[in-house]
Coordinates of C-alpha atoms in Angstrom, one line a residue:
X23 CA 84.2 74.4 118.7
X24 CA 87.0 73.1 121.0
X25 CA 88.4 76.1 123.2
X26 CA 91.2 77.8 122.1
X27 CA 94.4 76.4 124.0
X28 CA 96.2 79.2 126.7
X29 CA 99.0 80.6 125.6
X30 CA 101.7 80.1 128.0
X31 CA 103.1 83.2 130.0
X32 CA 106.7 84.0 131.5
X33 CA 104.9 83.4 134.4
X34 CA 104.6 79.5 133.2
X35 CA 108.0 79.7 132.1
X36 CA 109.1 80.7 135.1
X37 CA 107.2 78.1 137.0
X38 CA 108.4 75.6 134.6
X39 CA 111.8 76.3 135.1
X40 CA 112.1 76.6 138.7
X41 CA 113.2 80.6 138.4
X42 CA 111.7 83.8 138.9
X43 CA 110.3 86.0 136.2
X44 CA 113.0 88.1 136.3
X45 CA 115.2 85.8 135.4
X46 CA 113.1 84.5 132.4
X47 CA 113.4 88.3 131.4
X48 CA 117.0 87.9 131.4
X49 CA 117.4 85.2 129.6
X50 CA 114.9 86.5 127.3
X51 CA 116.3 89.5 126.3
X52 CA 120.1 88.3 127.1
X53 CA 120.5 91.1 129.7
X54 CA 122.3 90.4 133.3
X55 CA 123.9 87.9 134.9
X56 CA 122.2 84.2 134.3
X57 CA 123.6 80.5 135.5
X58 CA 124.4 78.8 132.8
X59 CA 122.2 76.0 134.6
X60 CA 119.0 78.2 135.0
X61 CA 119.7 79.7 131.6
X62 CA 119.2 75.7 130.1
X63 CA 116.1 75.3 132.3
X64 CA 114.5 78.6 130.7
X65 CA 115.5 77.2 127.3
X66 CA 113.5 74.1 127.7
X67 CA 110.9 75.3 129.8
X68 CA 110.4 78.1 126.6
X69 CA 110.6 74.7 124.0
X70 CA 108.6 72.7 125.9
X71 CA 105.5 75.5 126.9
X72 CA 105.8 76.8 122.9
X73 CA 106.1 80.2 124.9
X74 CA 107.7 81.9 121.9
X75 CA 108.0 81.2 117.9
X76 CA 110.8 78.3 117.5
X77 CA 113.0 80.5 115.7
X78 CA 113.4 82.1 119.0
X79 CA 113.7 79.0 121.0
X80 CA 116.7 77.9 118.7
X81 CA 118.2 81.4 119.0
X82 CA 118.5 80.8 122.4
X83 CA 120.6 78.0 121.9
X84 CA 122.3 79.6 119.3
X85 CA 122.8 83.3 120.1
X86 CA 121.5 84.0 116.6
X87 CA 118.4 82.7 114.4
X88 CA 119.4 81.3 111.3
X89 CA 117.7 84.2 109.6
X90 CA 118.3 87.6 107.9
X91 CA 116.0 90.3 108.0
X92 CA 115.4 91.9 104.0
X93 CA 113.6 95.1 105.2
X94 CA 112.9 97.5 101.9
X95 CA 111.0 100.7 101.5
X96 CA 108.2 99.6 98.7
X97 CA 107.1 96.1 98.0
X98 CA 105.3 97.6 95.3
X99 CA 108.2 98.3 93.0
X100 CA 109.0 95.5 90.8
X101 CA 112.7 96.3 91.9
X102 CA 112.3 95.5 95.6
X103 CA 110.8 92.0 94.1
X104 CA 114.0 91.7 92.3
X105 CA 116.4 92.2 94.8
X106 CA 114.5 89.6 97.1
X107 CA 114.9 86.9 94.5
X108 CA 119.1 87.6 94.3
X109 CA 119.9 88.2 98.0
X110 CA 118.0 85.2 98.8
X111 CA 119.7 82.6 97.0
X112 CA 123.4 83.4 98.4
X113 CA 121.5 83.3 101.6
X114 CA 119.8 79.9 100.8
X115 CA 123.2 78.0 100.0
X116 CA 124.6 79.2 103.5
X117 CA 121.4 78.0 105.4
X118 CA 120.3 80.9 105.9
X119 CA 116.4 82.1 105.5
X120 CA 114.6 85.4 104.7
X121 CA 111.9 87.4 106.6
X122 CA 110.9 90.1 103.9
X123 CA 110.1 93.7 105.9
X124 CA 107.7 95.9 103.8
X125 CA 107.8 99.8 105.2
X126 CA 106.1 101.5 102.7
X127 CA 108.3 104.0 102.6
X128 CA 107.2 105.2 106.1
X129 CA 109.8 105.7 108.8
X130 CA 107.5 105.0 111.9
X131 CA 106.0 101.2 109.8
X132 CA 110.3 100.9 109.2
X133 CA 110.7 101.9 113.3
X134 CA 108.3 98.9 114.3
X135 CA 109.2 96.6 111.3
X136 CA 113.0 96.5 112.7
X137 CA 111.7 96.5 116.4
X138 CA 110.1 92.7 115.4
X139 CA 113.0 91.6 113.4
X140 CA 115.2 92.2 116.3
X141 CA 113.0 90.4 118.2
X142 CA 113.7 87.2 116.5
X143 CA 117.6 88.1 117.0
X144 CA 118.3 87.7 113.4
X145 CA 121.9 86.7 112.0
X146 CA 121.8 90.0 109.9
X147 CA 120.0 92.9 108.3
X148 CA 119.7 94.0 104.9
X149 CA 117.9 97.2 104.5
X150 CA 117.0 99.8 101.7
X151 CA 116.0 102.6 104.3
X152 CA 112.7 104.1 104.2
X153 CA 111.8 107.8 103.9
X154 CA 113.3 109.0 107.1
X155 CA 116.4 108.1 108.5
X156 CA 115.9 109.1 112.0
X157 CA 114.5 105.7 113.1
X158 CA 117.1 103.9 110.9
X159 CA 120.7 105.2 112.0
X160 CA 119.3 104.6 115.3
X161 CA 118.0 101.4 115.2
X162 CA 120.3 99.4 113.3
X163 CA 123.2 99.7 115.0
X164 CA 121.6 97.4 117.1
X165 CA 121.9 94.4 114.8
X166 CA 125.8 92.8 114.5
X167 CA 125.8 92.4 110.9
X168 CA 123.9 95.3 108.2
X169 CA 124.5 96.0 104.6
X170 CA 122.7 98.7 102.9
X171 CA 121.9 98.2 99.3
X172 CA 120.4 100.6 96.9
X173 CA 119.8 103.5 99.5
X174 CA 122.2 104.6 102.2
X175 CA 121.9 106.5 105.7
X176 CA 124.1 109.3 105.9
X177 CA 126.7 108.8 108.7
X178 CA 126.2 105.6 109.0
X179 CA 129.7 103.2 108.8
X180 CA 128.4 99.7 107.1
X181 CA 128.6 98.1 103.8
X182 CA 126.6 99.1 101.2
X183 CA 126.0 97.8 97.9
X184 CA 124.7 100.4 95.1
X185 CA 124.7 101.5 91.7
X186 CA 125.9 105.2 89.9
X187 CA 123.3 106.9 90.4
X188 CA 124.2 110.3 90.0
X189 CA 125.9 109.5 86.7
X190 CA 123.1 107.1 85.3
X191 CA 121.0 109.6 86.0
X192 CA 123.2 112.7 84.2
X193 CA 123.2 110.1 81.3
X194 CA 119.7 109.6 81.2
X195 CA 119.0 113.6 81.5
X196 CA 121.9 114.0 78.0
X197 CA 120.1 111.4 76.3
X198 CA 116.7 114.1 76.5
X199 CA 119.0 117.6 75.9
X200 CA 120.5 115.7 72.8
X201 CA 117.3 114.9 71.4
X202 CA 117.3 118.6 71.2
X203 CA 114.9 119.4 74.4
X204 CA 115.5 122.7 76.4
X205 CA 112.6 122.0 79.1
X206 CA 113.2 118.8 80.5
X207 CA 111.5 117.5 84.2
X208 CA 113.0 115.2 86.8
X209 CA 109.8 113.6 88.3
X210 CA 111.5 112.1 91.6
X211 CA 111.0 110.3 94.8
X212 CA 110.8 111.5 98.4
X213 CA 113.0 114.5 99.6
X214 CA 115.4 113.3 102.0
X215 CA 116.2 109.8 100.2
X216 CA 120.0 109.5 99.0
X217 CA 118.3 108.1 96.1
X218 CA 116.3 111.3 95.3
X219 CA 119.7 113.3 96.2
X220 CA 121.7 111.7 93.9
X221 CA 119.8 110.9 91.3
X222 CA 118.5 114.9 91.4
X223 CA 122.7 115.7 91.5
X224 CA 123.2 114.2 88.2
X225 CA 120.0 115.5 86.6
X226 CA 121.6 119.4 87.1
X227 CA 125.1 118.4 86.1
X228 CA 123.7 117.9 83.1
X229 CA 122.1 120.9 82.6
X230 CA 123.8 123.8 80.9
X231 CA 123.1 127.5 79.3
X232 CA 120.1 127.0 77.1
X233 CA 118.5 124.4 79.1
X234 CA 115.3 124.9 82.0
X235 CA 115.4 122.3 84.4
X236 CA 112.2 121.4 86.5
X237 CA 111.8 119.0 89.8
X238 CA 109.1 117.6 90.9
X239 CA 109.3 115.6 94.0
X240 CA 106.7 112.9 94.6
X241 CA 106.3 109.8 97.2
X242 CA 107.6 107.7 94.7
X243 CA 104.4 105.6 93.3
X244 CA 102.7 105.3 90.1
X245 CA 99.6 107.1 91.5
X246 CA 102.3 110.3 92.1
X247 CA 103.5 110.4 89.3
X248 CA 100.7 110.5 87.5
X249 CA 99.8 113.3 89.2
X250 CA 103.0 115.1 89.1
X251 CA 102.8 114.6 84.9
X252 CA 99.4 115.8 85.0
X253 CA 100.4 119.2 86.9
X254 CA 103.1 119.5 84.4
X255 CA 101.5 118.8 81.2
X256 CA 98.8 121.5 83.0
X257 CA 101.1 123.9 83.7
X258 CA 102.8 123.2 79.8
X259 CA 106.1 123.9 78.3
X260 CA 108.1 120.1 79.2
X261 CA 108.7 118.4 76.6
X262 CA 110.6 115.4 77.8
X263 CA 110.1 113.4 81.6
X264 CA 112.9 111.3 83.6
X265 CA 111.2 109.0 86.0
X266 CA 112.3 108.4 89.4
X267 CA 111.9 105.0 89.4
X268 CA 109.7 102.1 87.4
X269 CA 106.2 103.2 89.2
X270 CA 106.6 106.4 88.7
X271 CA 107.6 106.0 85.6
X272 CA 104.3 104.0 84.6
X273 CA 102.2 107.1 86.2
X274 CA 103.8 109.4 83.6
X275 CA 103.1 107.7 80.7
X276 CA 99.3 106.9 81.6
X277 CA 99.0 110.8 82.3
X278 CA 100.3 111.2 78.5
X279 CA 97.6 108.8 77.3
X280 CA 95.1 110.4 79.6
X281 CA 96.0 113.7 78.1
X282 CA 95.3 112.3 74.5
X283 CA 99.2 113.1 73.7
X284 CA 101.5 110.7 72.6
X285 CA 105.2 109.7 73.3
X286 CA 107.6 110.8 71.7
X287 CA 106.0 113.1 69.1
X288 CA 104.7 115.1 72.1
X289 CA 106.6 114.1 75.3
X290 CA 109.8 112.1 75.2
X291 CA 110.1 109.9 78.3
X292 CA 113.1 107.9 79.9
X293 CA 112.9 105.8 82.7
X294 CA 115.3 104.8 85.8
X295 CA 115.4 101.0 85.9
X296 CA 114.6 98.9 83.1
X297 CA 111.3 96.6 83.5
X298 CA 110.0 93.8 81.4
X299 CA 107.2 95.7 80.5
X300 CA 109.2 98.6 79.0
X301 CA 110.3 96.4 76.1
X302 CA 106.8 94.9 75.3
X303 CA 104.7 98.2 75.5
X304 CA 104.2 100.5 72.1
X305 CA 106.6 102.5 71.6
X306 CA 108.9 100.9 74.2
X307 CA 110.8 102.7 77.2
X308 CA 114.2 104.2 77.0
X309 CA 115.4 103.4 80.8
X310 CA 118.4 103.5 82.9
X311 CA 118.8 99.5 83.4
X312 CA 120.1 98.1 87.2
X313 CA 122.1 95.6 87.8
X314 CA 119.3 94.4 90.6
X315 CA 120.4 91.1 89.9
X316 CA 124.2 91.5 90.5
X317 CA 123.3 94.1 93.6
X318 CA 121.3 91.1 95.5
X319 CA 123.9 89.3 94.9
X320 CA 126.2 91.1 96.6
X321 CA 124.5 92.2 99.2
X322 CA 123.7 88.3 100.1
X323 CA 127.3 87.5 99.8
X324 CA 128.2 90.2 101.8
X325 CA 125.9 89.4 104.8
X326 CA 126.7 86.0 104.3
X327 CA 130.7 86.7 104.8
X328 CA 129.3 89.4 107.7
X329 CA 127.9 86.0 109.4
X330 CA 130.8 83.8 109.0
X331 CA 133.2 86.6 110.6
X332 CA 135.0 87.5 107.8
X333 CA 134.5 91.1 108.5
X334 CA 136.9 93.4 106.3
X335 CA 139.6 95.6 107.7
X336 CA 137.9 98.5 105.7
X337 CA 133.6 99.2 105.3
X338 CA 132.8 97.8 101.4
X339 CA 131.0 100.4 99.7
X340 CA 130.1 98.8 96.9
X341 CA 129.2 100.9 93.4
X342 CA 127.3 98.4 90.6
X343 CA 127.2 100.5 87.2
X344 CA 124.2 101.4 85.8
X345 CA 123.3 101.2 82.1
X346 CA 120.8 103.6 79.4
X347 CA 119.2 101.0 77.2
X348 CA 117.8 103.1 74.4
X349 CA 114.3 102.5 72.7
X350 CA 111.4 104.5 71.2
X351 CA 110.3 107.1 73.8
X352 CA 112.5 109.5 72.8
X353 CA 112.4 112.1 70.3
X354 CA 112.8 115.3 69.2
X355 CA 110.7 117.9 70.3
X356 CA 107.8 119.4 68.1
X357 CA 108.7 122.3 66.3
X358 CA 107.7 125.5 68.2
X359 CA 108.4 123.7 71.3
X360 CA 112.5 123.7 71.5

């Protein structure tokens, strides 16, 4: 097997180039004072050795890569899927590319995921913050152009594309105390997400005298909220389940099927964003339906402008309205149980 070829070194760069290491550093990282002359000889000594992805060796050229960063919390959820597919395409037509982030919903993976991408020195960030927002509001003000779509970072002055999520939520928490339940849980997300905040706000606007509110909070995945559905059906009295999100969601209705109940003679369930599978299962899902579609798209447009210089006078903040599509999951509740 033929060796391996060396990968080149600022040291070779420097030698290349007919400048110190320092200097490479500087041009590098675009810190300090650099001839224009030497800078060009570090460019093509960087081209020429293959010292560093080409993305980077056209940023050099070029301040900024031809890129934007998409950096969201959960690949797993079908929504994050989505929202690639709609901020891409704006992005696409402007000649622009994506480098997808997965963070899992961790704020040290988010810390080192944005570290990389500002390594590339990207034309822009979109993000949907993780867990924590420590790492975040510190970190990004270190890219020029950010929009923040479906989650937001408290304190933190950039556009943001999102829907009404307290009062889709509210909605979706009526639509159960109509039916005529009394006991109704909000399975949620991570404590500390705006999502989680706001979606939590509307589930207690709705409640009134009469009515027993219970909150779960969970990481957010179909494995927790199976588990949070199984404590509650455990610990008895709910009657009817909101779902954080579309995984969650999923976990709570194959902890009703586990349980050898059924929905909605025994538990009524409504979900928060509509998926294709909520239409095609038996009985199908009540959910809250996004506008994913119409989010990405502003988000790309957005970062798009953001790249182009057409920064507003004021900060967008962008609020996409939310929709309950009603199906079969709920009901009323069994007698005995109001």
């Amino acid at each position: 097997m033929p060796a391996r070829p060396k990968r080149a070194t600022v040291h070779d760069v420097a030698e290349a180039a007919g400048v110190s290491s320092q200097t490479v550093s500087r041009v590098l990282n675009e810190r300090g004072y650099v001839s224009e002359d030497a800078r060009r000889r570090v460019v093509e000594a960087v081209e020429r050795l293959g010292y560093a992805p080409n993305v980077l060796g056209r940023s050099l050229r070029s301040t900024r890569s031809p890129m934007v960063g998409l950096a969201v919390s959960d690949i797993g959820n079908p929504f994050y899927a989505r929202l690639h597919r709609a901020i891409e395409k704006p992005l696409r037509d402007a000649g622009l590319s994506v480098l997808l982030l997965n963070c899992d919903d961790d704020p040290e993976l988010e810390a080192a995921q944005l570290d990389l991408l500002a390594s590339y020195r990207p034309a822009g960030l979109v993000l949907s913050p993780a867990t924590g927002t420590r790492f975040s509001a510190r970190q990004v003000g270190t890219f020029e152009n950010v929009v923040l779509v479906s989650r937001t970072i408290a304190g933190l002055d950039v556009p943001t594309v999102v829907t009404n999520e307290t009062e889709a939520f509210g909605q979706a928490a009526e639509e159960l105390f109509a039916a005529g339940h009394r006991r109704v849980a909000a399975v949620l997300g991570p404590e500390g997400v705006s999502t989680t905040r706001l979606r939590e706000a509307g589930f207690r606007q709705a409640v009134s005298a009469g009515r027993e509110p219970v909150v779960r909070y969970t990481e957010g995945t179909s494995a927790a909220g199976r588990a949070a559905m199984r404590e509650l059906l455990d610990t008895g009295g709910v009657t009817a389940v909101l779902g954080f999100n579309v995984p969650v969601t999923e976990g709570i209705l194959v902890a009703v099927r586990e349980a050898g109940l059924h929905v909605p003679e025994d538990v009524s369930v409504v979900g928060f964003t509509d998926a294709g599978w909520m239409s095609a299962v038996y009985p199908a899902v009540t959910a809250v339906s996004q506008p994913v579609e119409e989010m990405g798209r502003l988000a790309g447009e957005l970062i798009v402008a953001m790249t182009r210089g057409g920064r507003p006078r004021e900060t967008p903040h962008l609020v996409v309205p939310g929709a309950l599509v009603r199906r079969e999951s709920v009901g009323p509740p069994r007698e005995g149980t109001r």
